[in-house]
Structures are given as C-alpha cells and as structure tokens.
Short mmCIF file of C-alpha atoms in Angstrom, two decimals:
data_model
loop_
_atom_site.label_atom_id
_atom_site.label_comp_id
_atom_site.label_asym_id
_atom_site.label_seq_id
_atom_site.Cartn_x
_atom_site.Cartn_y
_atom_site.Cartn_z
CA MET P 1 79.17 126.02 148.15
CA GLN P 2 82.52 126.92 146.66
CA GLU P 3 83.91 123.43 147.45
CA LYS P 4 80.89 121.89 145.77
CA SER P 5 81.37 123.94 142.60
CA GLU P 6 85.07 123.05 142.51
CA LEU P 7 84.17 119.35 142.85
CA LEU P 8 81.71 119.67 139.96
CA VAL P 9 84.33 121.35 137.77
CA ARG P 10 86.89 118.61 138.55
CA ARG P 11 84.34 115.88 137.86
CA SER P 12 83.40 117.64 134.60
CA ILE P 13 87.03 117.88 133.48
CA THR P 14 87.60 114.21 134.41
CA GLU P 15 84.53 113.11 132.41
CA ILE P 16 85.69 115.17 129.38
CA LEU P 17 89.21 113.61 129.53
CA LEU P 18 87.88 110.07 130.00
CA TYR P 19 85.44 110.53 127.09
CA ARG P 20 88.33 111.60 124.81
CA ILE P 21 90.53 108.73 126.02
CA LYS P 22 87.77 106.16 125.48
CA TYR P 23 87.10 107.32 121.95
CA PHE P 24 90.66 108.08 120.92
CA SER P 25 91.08 106.76 117.39
CA PRO P 26 94.45 105.48 115.98
CA ALA P 27 93.68 107.84 113.09
CA TRP P 28 95.06 110.56 115.31
CA PHE P 29 98.58 109.36 114.60
CA GLY P 30 98.01 110.63 111.05
CA MET P 31 98.50 114.05 112.60
CA VAL P 32 101.98 112.96 113.75
CA MET P 33 102.71 111.74 110.21
CA GLY P 34 101.58 115.04 108.60
CA THR P 35 103.54 117.15 111.09
CA GLY P 36 106.61 114.95 110.78
CA ILE P 37 106.68 114.97 107.01
CA SER P 38 106.27 118.78 107.03
CA GLY P 39 109.35 118.99 109.21
CA ALA P 40 111.30 116.68 106.88
CA ILE P 41 110.44 118.80 103.91
CA LEU P 42 111.64 122.01 105.59
CA ILE P 43 114.78 120.45 107.12
CA ASP P 44 115.86 119.24 103.64
CA TYR P 45 114.23 121.96 101.56
CA PRO P 46 115.56 122.09 97.96
CA PHE P 47 116.51 125.76 98.13
CA GLY P 48 116.58 125.93 101.86
CA THR P 49 117.69 128.58 104.30
CA GLU P 50 118.47 128.47 108.01
CA TRP P 51 115.12 129.94 109.07
CA LEU P 52 113.26 127.28 107.07
CA ARG P 53 115.29 124.58 108.83
CA ASP P 54 114.43 126.21 112.19
CA ILE P 55 110.72 125.98 111.31
CA GLY P 56 111.29 122.34 110.37
CA ILE P 57 112.88 121.69 113.76
CA ALA P 58 109.80 123.25 115.40
CA PHE P 59 107.62 120.87 113.37
CA TRP P 60 109.80 117.97 114.57
CA ALA P 61 109.50 119.04 118.21
CA PHE P 62 105.69 119.34 117.91
CA ALA P 63 105.43 115.95 116.15
CA THR P 64 107.50 114.33 118.92
CA GLY P 65 105.30 115.85 121.59
CA LEU P 66 102.17 114.67 119.78
CA LEU P 67 103.59 111.16 119.42
CA ILE P 68 104.32 110.94 123.17
CA LEU P 69 100.89 112.31 124.03
CA PHE P 70 99.00 110.03 121.65
CA CYS P 71 100.95 106.93 122.84
CA ILE P 72 99.98 107.79 126.42
CA MET P 73 96.34 108.21 125.46
CA THR P 74 96.37 104.91 123.51
CA ILE P 75 97.86 103.02 126.43
CA LEU P 76 95.39 104.62 128.89
CA ARG P 77 92.51 103.73 126.59
CA HIS P 78 93.34 100.04 126.57
CA ILE P 79 94.04 99.97 130.30
CA LEU P 80 90.92 101.91 131.43
CA PHE P 81 88.62 100.39 128.84
CA PRO P 82 89.51 96.72 128.25
CA GLY P 83 88.37 95.22 125.01
CA THR P 84 88.72 98.41 122.99
CA PHE P 85 91.76 97.09 121.12
CA LYS P 86 89.78 94.03 119.98
CA GLN P 87 86.99 96.32 118.81
CA VAL P 88 89.42 98.36 116.73
CA LEU P 89 91.26 95.31 115.38
CA PHE P 90 88.07 93.68 114.09
CA HIS P 91 86.72 96.95 112.68
CA PRO P 92 87.22 96.90 108.86
CA MET P 93 87.93 100.66 108.76
CA GLN P 94 89.53 101.68 112.03
CA SER P 95 91.89 98.71 112.12
CA MET P 96 93.56 100.10 108.99
CA PHE P 97 94.49 103.28 110.87
CA LEU P 98 96.65 101.26 113.28
CA GLY P 99 99.26 101.56 110.51
CA CYS P 100 99.52 105.24 111.35
CA ILE P 101 101.25 104.41 114.66
CA PRO P 102 104.53 103.00 113.20
CA MET P 103 104.48 105.54 110.36
CA GLY P 104 104.22 108.35 112.89
CA LEU P 105 107.21 106.92 114.77
CA SER P 106 109.09 106.59 111.47
CA SER P 107 108.46 110.23 110.69
CA VAL P 108 109.88 111.39 114.02
CA ILE P 109 112.94 109.12 113.63
CA ALA P 110 113.62 110.43 110.14
CA ASP P 111 113.41 114.02 111.35
CA THR P 112 115.64 113.25 114.29
CA ILE P 113 118.38 111.78 112.14
CA GLY P 114 118.04 114.65 109.72
CA ILE P 115 118.59 117.22 112.50
CA PHE P 116 121.16 115.56 114.70
CA GLY P 117 122.96 113.20 112.29
CA LYS P 118 125.57 110.89 113.90
CA ARG P 119 124.81 112.24 117.39
CA ALA P 120 121.43 110.54 117.34
CA VAL P 121 122.26 107.50 115.21
CA TRP P 122 122.17 104.86 117.97
CA PRO P 123 118.89 105.91 119.65
CA CYS P 124 117.37 106.13 116.15
CA TYR P 125 118.82 102.75 115.27
CA ILE P 126 117.16 101.11 118.31
CA LEU P 127 113.89 102.88 117.68
CA TRP P 128 113.99 101.78 114.07
CA TRP P 129 113.98 98.13 115.07
CA ILE P 130 110.99 98.75 117.36
CA ASP P 131 109.28 100.53 114.48
CA LEU P 132 110.08 97.58 112.18
CA ALA P 133 108.37 95.19 114.61
CA LEU P 134 105.31 97.43 114.72
CA SER P 135 105.28 97.74 110.94
CA LEU P 136 105.48 93.99 110.41
CA ALA P 137 102.60 93.54 112.94
CA CYS P 138 100.50 95.96 110.87
CA ALA P 139 101.46 94.68 107.42
CA TRP P 140 101.07 90.99 108.29
CA LEU P 141 98.75 90.61 111.33
CA ILE P 142 96.22 93.30 110.51
CA VAL P 143 96.05 92.21 106.84
CA PHE P 144 95.58 88.59 107.93
CA VAL P 145 92.84 89.64 110.34
CA GLY P 146 91.22 91.44 107.41
CA PHE P 147 91.31 88.23 105.46
CA VAL P 148 89.49 86.23 108.09
CA ARG P 149 87.33 88.70 110.01
CA HIS P 150 86.55 91.83 108.07
CA SER P 151 83.46 91.81 105.86
CA ARG P 152 83.65 93.86 102.65
CA LYS P 153 81.08 92.30 100.36
CA GLN P 154 80.46 95.42 98.34
CA PRO P 155 83.05 97.51 96.39
CA GLU P 156 82.00 100.54 98.44
CA GLY P 157 83.53 98.85 101.49
CA LEU P 158 86.98 99.08 99.89
CA ASN P 159 88.75 102.41 100.23
CA ALA P 160 92.32 103.55 99.93
CA VAL P 161 92.75 103.11 103.69
CA ILE P 162 93.47 99.46 102.98
CA LEU P 163 96.93 100.62 101.98
CA LEU P 164 97.79 102.03 105.46
CA PRO P 165 98.95 98.75 107.07
CA VAL P 166 101.24 97.71 104.25
CA VAL P 167 102.79 101.10 103.45
CA THR P 168 104.26 101.05 106.95
CA LEU P 169 107.03 98.80 105.63
CA VAL P 170 107.91 101.20 102.84
CA VAL P 171 108.11 104.13 105.26
CA ASN P 172 110.20 102.08 107.68
CA SER P 173 112.63 101.12 104.89
CA SER P 174 113.12 104.77 103.86
CA THR P 175 113.84 105.74 107.48
CA GLY P 176 116.33 102.90 107.80
CA SER P 177 118.11 104.18 104.69
CA LEU P 178 118.55 107.56 106.34
CA ILE P 179 120.01 105.87 109.48
CA LEU P 180 122.22 103.72 107.22
CA GLU P 181 124.10 106.78 106.00
CA GLU P 182 125.20 107.66 109.54
CA LEU P 183 126.19 104.15 110.71
CA PRO P 184 129.81 102.92 110.90
CA GLU P 185 130.98 101.00 107.83
CA ASN P 186 130.90 97.58 109.47
CA TRP P 187 127.24 98.05 110.48
CA LYS P 188 126.05 98.96 106.99
CA PRO P 189 125.79 95.57 105.23
CA HIS P 190 123.10 94.07 107.45
CA MET P 191 121.18 97.37 107.41
CA MET P 192 121.26 97.49 103.60
CA VAL P 193 119.89 93.97 103.42
CA MET P 194 117.17 94.69 105.94
CA THR P 195 115.97 97.96 104.33
CA THR P 196 115.91 96.27 100.91
CA LEU P 197 113.94 93.26 102.18
CA VAL P 198 111.44 95.53 103.98
CA TRP P 199 111.12 97.83 100.97
CA GLY P 200 110.43 94.86 98.66
CA ASN P 201 107.86 93.32 100.97
CA GLY P 202 106.02 96.60 101.52
CA GLU P 203 106.14 97.81 97.93
CA VAL P 204 104.90 94.56 96.40
CA LEU P 205 102.02 94.38 98.90
CA ALA P 206 101.26 98.07 98.15
CA TYR P 207 101.12 97.34 94.40
CA ALA P 208 98.72 94.44 94.98
CA PHE P 209 96.43 96.53 97.21
CA THR P 210 96.51 99.46 94.76
CA CYS P 211 95.27 97.12 92.06
CA VAL P 212 92.37 96.12 94.32
CA TYR P 213 91.65 99.80 94.96
CA ALA P 214 91.77 100.58 91.18
CA TRP P 215 89.25 97.74 90.66
CA ARG P 216 87.07 99.30 93.33
CA LEU P 217 87.11 102.63 91.50
CA LEU P 218 86.27 100.98 88.20
CA THR P 219 83.33 99.01 89.63
CA GLY P 220 82.05 101.41 92.32
CA ASN P 221 83.27 104.83 91.12
CA MET P 222 84.91 107.38 93.41
CA PRO P 223 84.39 107.12 97.18
CA ALA P 224 81.69 109.05 99.01
CA ARG P 225 82.30 112.72 99.61
CA GLU P 226 83.25 112.25 103.27
CA MET P 227 85.90 109.71 102.23
CA MET P 228 87.31 111.71 99.29
CA ILE P 229 90.49 112.74 101.16
CA SER P 230 91.47 109.05 101.28
CA CYS P 231 92.12 109.28 97.52
CA PHE P 232 95.48 110.86 98.33
CA LEU P 233 96.69 107.72 100.12
CA PRO P 234 97.81 105.77 96.94
CA ILE P 235 100.45 108.47 96.38
CA GLY P 236 102.26 107.34 99.53
CA PRO P 237 103.58 103.92 98.54
CA PHE P 238 105.00 105.25 95.29
CA GLY P 239 106.33 108.58 96.53
CA GLN P 240 107.89 107.05 99.63
CA GLY P 241 108.93 103.98 97.69
CA ALA P 242 110.76 106.10 95.09
CA TYR P 243 112.48 108.07 97.85
CA GLY P 244 113.54 104.94 99.71
CA PHE P 245 114.72 103.14 96.58
CA LEU P 246 116.91 106.09 95.63
CA LEU P 247 118.49 106.18 99.07
CA ASN P 248 119.00 102.41 99.10
CA SER P 249 120.58 102.19 95.63
CA GLN P 250 122.90 105.16 96.32
CA SER P 251 124.04 103.61 99.67
CA LEU P 252 124.71 100.23 98.02
CA GLN P 253 126.57 101.94 95.15
CA ASP P 254 128.82 103.89 97.61
CA TYR P 255 129.49 100.80 99.75
CA LEU P 256 130.50 98.54 96.83
CA VAL P 257 132.75 101.23 95.42
CA LYS P 258 134.60 101.51 98.73
CA HIS P 259 134.99 97.80 99.41
CA ASP P 260 134.57 95.31 96.60
CA TYR P 261 134.00 96.89 93.17
CA PRO P 262 135.86 100.19 92.76
CA MET P 263 135.21 99.95 89.00
CA LEU P 264 131.56 100.87 89.71
CA SER P 265 132.76 104.41 90.27
CA GLN P 266 133.28 104.66 86.48
CA VAL P 267 129.81 103.36 85.65
CA PRO P 268 127.43 103.78 88.64
CA VAL P 269 125.00 101.09 87.50
CA LEU P 270 123.12 100.90 90.80
CA LYS P 271 122.65 104.62 90.98
CA TYR P 272 121.22 104.70 87.48
CA LEU P 273 118.96 101.75 88.27
CA GLY P 274 117.65 103.60 91.32
CA ILE P 275 116.94 106.69 89.20
CA ILE P 276 115.03 104.69 86.55
CA VAL P 277 112.90 102.91 89.12
CA ALA P 278 112.25 106.10 91.04
CA VAL P 279 111.16 108.05 87.93
CA VAL P 280 108.70 105.31 87.04
CA MET P 281 107.27 105.32 90.56
CA VAL P 282 107.01 109.11 90.69
CA GLY P 283 105.19 108.97 87.32
CA PHE P 284 102.64 106.52 88.86
CA ALA P 285 102.37 108.71 91.95
CA THR P 286 101.68 111.74 89.74
CA PHE P 287 98.69 109.93 88.22
CA TRP P 288 97.17 109.27 91.68
CA LEU P 289 97.92 112.86 92.69
CA PHE P 290 95.93 114.08 89.64
CA CYS P 291 93.02 111.69 90.47
CA ALA P 292 92.93 112.83 94.10
CA VAL P 293 93.01 116.58 93.31
CA ALA P 294 90.44 116.23 90.52
CA GLY P 295 88.15 114.12 92.75
CA CYS P 296 88.29 116.65 95.60
CA LEU P 297 87.59 119.54 93.18
CA TYR P 298 84.66 117.64 91.71
CA TYR P 299 83.00 116.33 94.94
CA ARG P 300 84.29 119.11 97.32
CA PRO P 301 84.34 117.35 100.77
CA LYS P 302 83.01 119.74 103.39
CA VAL P 303 82.76 117.86 106.69
CA PHE P 304 86.11 117.94 108.56
CA GLY P 305 87.44 114.80 110.20
CA ILE P 306 90.75 113.68 111.67
CA THR P 307 91.26 111.59 108.47
CA TRP P 308 91.94 114.87 106.65
CA TRP P 309 95.49 114.56 107.94
CA GLY P 310 95.80 111.73 105.40
CA LEU P 311 96.27 114.46 102.85
CA SER P 312 99.62 115.75 104.17
CA PHE P 313 101.80 112.65 104.46
CA PRO P 314 101.26 111.01 101.02
CA VAL P 315 101.75 114.30 99.18
CA GLY P 316 104.76 115.05 101.37
CA THR P 317 106.39 111.82 100.23
CA TYR P 318 105.92 112.98 96.68
CA ALA P 319 107.85 116.17 97.58
CA LEU P 320 110.67 114.18 99.16
CA ALA P 321 110.92 111.85 96.14
CA THR P 322 111.11 114.66 93.63
CA ASN P 323 113.70 116.49 95.73
CA GLN P 324 115.84 113.35 95.90
CA LEU P 325 115.50 112.93 92.12
CA GLY P 326 116.64 116.55 91.70
CA ILE P 327 119.73 115.73 93.79
CA ALA P 328 120.49 112.49 91.94
CA LEU P 329 120.04 114.03 88.47
CA ASN P 330 121.23 117.54 89.38
CA ALA P 331 117.99 118.73 87.84
CA ASP P 332 116.39 121.98 89.00
CA ALA P 333 113.08 121.02 87.43
CA PHE P 334 112.53 118.27 90.02
CA ARG P 335 113.66 120.66 92.78
CA VAL P 336 111.14 123.28 91.71
CA VAL P 337 108.35 120.63 91.66
CA SER P 338 109.46 119.58 95.16
CA CYS P 339 109.37 123.19 96.33
CA VAL P 340 105.86 123.75 95.05
CA VAL P 341 104.44 120.47 96.40
CA GLY P 342 106.39 120.67 99.65
CA THR P 343 105.28 124.27 100.38
CA THR P 344 101.67 123.23 99.73
CA VAL P 345 102.00 120.37 102.23
CA VAL P 346 103.43 122.64 104.94
CA VAL P 347 100.70 125.26 104.37
CA VAL P 348 97.99 122.59 104.47
CA SER P 349 99.42 121.16 107.69
CA PHE P 350 99.34 124.63 109.23
CA ALA P 351 95.70 125.02 108.10
CA LEU P 352 94.67 121.64 109.47
CA PHE P 353 95.82 122.57 112.99
CA ILE P 354 92.92 125.04 113.37
CA PRO P 355 89.93 122.80 112.72
CA THR P 356 91.65 119.91 114.52
CA PHE P 357 91.99 122.06 117.67
CA TYR P 358 88.46 123.41 117.34
CA PHE P 359 86.72 120.03 116.78
CA SER P 360 88.71 118.15 119.44
CA VAL P 361 89.47 120.62 122.24
CA ILE P 362 86.75 123.29 122.11
CA LYS P 363 84.14 120.80 120.74
CA ASP P 364 84.23 116.97 120.66
CA ASP P 365 82.93 116.25 117.15
CA ILE P 366 85.99 114.10 116.21
CA PHE P 367 85.55 111.88 119.26
CA ARG P 368 81.77 111.75 118.91
CA ASN P 369 82.04 110.59 115.27
CA PHE P 370 84.41 107.83 116.28
CA ALA P 371 82.07 106.76 119.11
CA MET P 372 79.12 106.60 116.70
CA GLU P 373 81.16 104.55 114.25
CA MET P 374 82.18 102.03 116.86
CA GLU P 375 78.62 101.77 118.27
CA GLN P 376 77.26 101.17 114.76
CA MET P 377 79.81 98.40 114.25
CA HIS P 378 78.90 96.87 117.60
CA SER P 379 75.20 96.97 116.67
CA LYS P 380 75.91 95.24 113.33
CA GLN P 381 77.99 92.52 115.04
CA GLN P 382 75.27 92.00 117.65
CA ALA P 383 72.60 91.71 114.93
CA LEU P 384 74.73 89.27 112.99
CA SER P 385 75.32 87.22 116.13
CA ASN P 386 71.55 87.09 116.89
CA THR P 387 70.86 86.05 113.30
CA THR P 388 73.40 83.27 113.50
CA ASP P 389 71.93 82.05 116.79
CA ASP P 390 68.39 82.08 115.30
CA LEU P 391 69.54 80.05 112.30
CA GLY P 392 71.26 77.53 114.55
CA ALA P 393 68.18 77.15 116.70
CA SER P 394 65.92 76.65 113.66
CA ARG P 395 68.22 73.99 112.32
CA ILE P 396 68.16 72.13 115.61
CA GLU P 397 64.36 72.29 115.69
CA LYS P 398 64.20 70.91 112.15
CA SER P 399 66.58 68.12 112.97
CA CYS P 400 64.43 67.21 116.01
#
C-alpha cells in the first residue's frame, strides 16, 4: 500500500512537471530581464553603498539561476513535445516574446561585467556574440515571419509587444558597449563598429514599430485591461537606446583622443553629440512613461500574468539612461530621477516575485492561461484550414 502511494505521488509530480514544461512560455524570460535590470540598477546606483551593491549581486545570481533553469525548460519543451516551437513562431503574440530570451541573456552579461570587470571580459565577450546571433534571429527572422504568416487585420491585434523582437538589438548594443570598456585597446575598434551598427539597426526598427503602435492607439484606443502593462514596453527602446548611445559616443571619444585626434580632448564633440541624442530619447521615453502610468491608473489591470514582468525592464532602462546622463553632465537632478525610478523598479520586482511564485508553483494559472491561448490559436488555424479546403472543393465542383 505504501509503495502504491509513493508511486502515485511520483506520477503526480511527473505530470505536474511535464505540464509546466509543455506550456512554458518564452514570456518567462521577461522575469530574467526584470531581475537582471534590478541588479544593474543596484550595482551602479547613483548614490550607492556597499550593501546596495551586495543586493544587486544577489539579484544577478538569481537572474543567472533563472536563465539557466528557463533555458533547460525551453530545450526540454521542444525535445519532449516536437512542434511546439513552430506553434510559438507562428503565433502572432507569443512569437514576440521570443525576444525576451536574448534580452535576458544580455541582462545577465551586463551584470556580470559590472560586477567582475576585466576578470570576466572574455567569457562575456563570447556570450555577447552568441547573444548577437539570437538578437538578429529575433529582429529579422521573427519580424519576417510576422510579415508573411501573422494575421493582424484589426488595430486591436497590434500591441506594444511587437517591439520585443527588434529591441533585442538595442539591448545587445548597450551590453557590448559595457564589454568594450574592459577590452584591450587593439580589440576596441571592431567592437565599436559592431555596437554602433547593431544600435542603429535596432533603434531605427524600434522607431518604425513605435509609429505603428502610435497609429494603433490613435485608431483603436488603449489596449484591453489585461494588456495594459504592455504600454510600458515603448519606454525600452528609447531608455536603453539613450543609455547605449551615451556609452558608445563616450567610448569613441576616448579612443580617438588616445590614438588619432588628441585635439578632441579640447572640444569633446562626440561626447556632446551623445548627450544631445540621449536627452532627446529620454524625453520621448518620458512621454511613454506618462502614457503607461496614466493608462494603468485609469484602467487598473487586476488579473496577474507573467507579462507583468514587462513593467520592470523598460522602466529600468529609463533609470539607467538618466543615471548615465547624470554622470555625463555631472547633474544631480538626473541622478535623483534615476534613484526614484530605479528604486521603484527594484521594489516592483520584489513585489512581482510573490504572485509569480503563487500562480506558477502553488497554482498553475500562468501555465493554464498559456495552454488556453495556444489551443485557441490552434482552433482558429484549424477552422481557417477547413474553410480554405471547402472553398477549394467548391471551386473544383464549379469548374467541373
């Protein structure tokens, strides 16, 4: 009797694990992003202390553990349940969350280089190239699949999640700029070229997609209450873009002063250019921050989902950008803004851990919602396929 009960318990645990693996959404990597950006804020806090840095290191360790766990679950999902990747790729909403995977890796790499500096530069450098390949796959392949396979005939089908695949390049560029500062001098030129190219590609695509999203808001109003958290996503390309451009322009300025144009030390043109562009981008990000906060206060989303982690990372990039502006301009006003926003992000991340644990470990609501979404999409595709077959058959009968 005891052996039978033990067998039932083991079978029950196995079924629970398999269910969570089968319906493991790529949106879970948003948790890695939110945890990683919280660590980055605390590690480089504007008025930081040693104990804040220690908390930031703890965030980094937890984000690294989550990244490894989620990668294992993703790999097991596609091995144990063949065809699931194709289902996600052709899903107009869930495919966008594939962009969270390289951004989660970028967050961990950025924290690692911030903690260990030159000691971790070469492992981070190798991982950065892997992350670049993943980011390009998201920004180019997933967007192309969206052009040819995803159906969004109504404005309501367009949400800010369309930015997730393209903003991967902006995040990757910023992480590369952090690695660049620790590389030997003879390795810096190619890295500066690559980070600038990647930044330009990602930022221009993000601007284009943001225009589409603005059109969607003008024609279809704000998203539904359950999608309201996604309104924070447009902050990301401009907050992270400003942060990355400041780092890139300062690195190029320092390199040219050392090697080719020492007269630039008298008039740091590139540094000033970086500040001007960053201020403009932070101003645009502030507008989207206002819209997101006002929208959430007006509609008050109540049903928790794993997509709520999309709140932490975009707002965290705003904190990093304002902090970097405070350093570049030696302005305490930007540092204070960074402190307020950054502290809010860290507190929100702490708060999100509780419902995430409850609705994924104690209960299975997060996985059940993903399962329902995928089944609904499968039903729609099946109905469309049957309709197409019926039309083809009727045409053949008419021709006969």
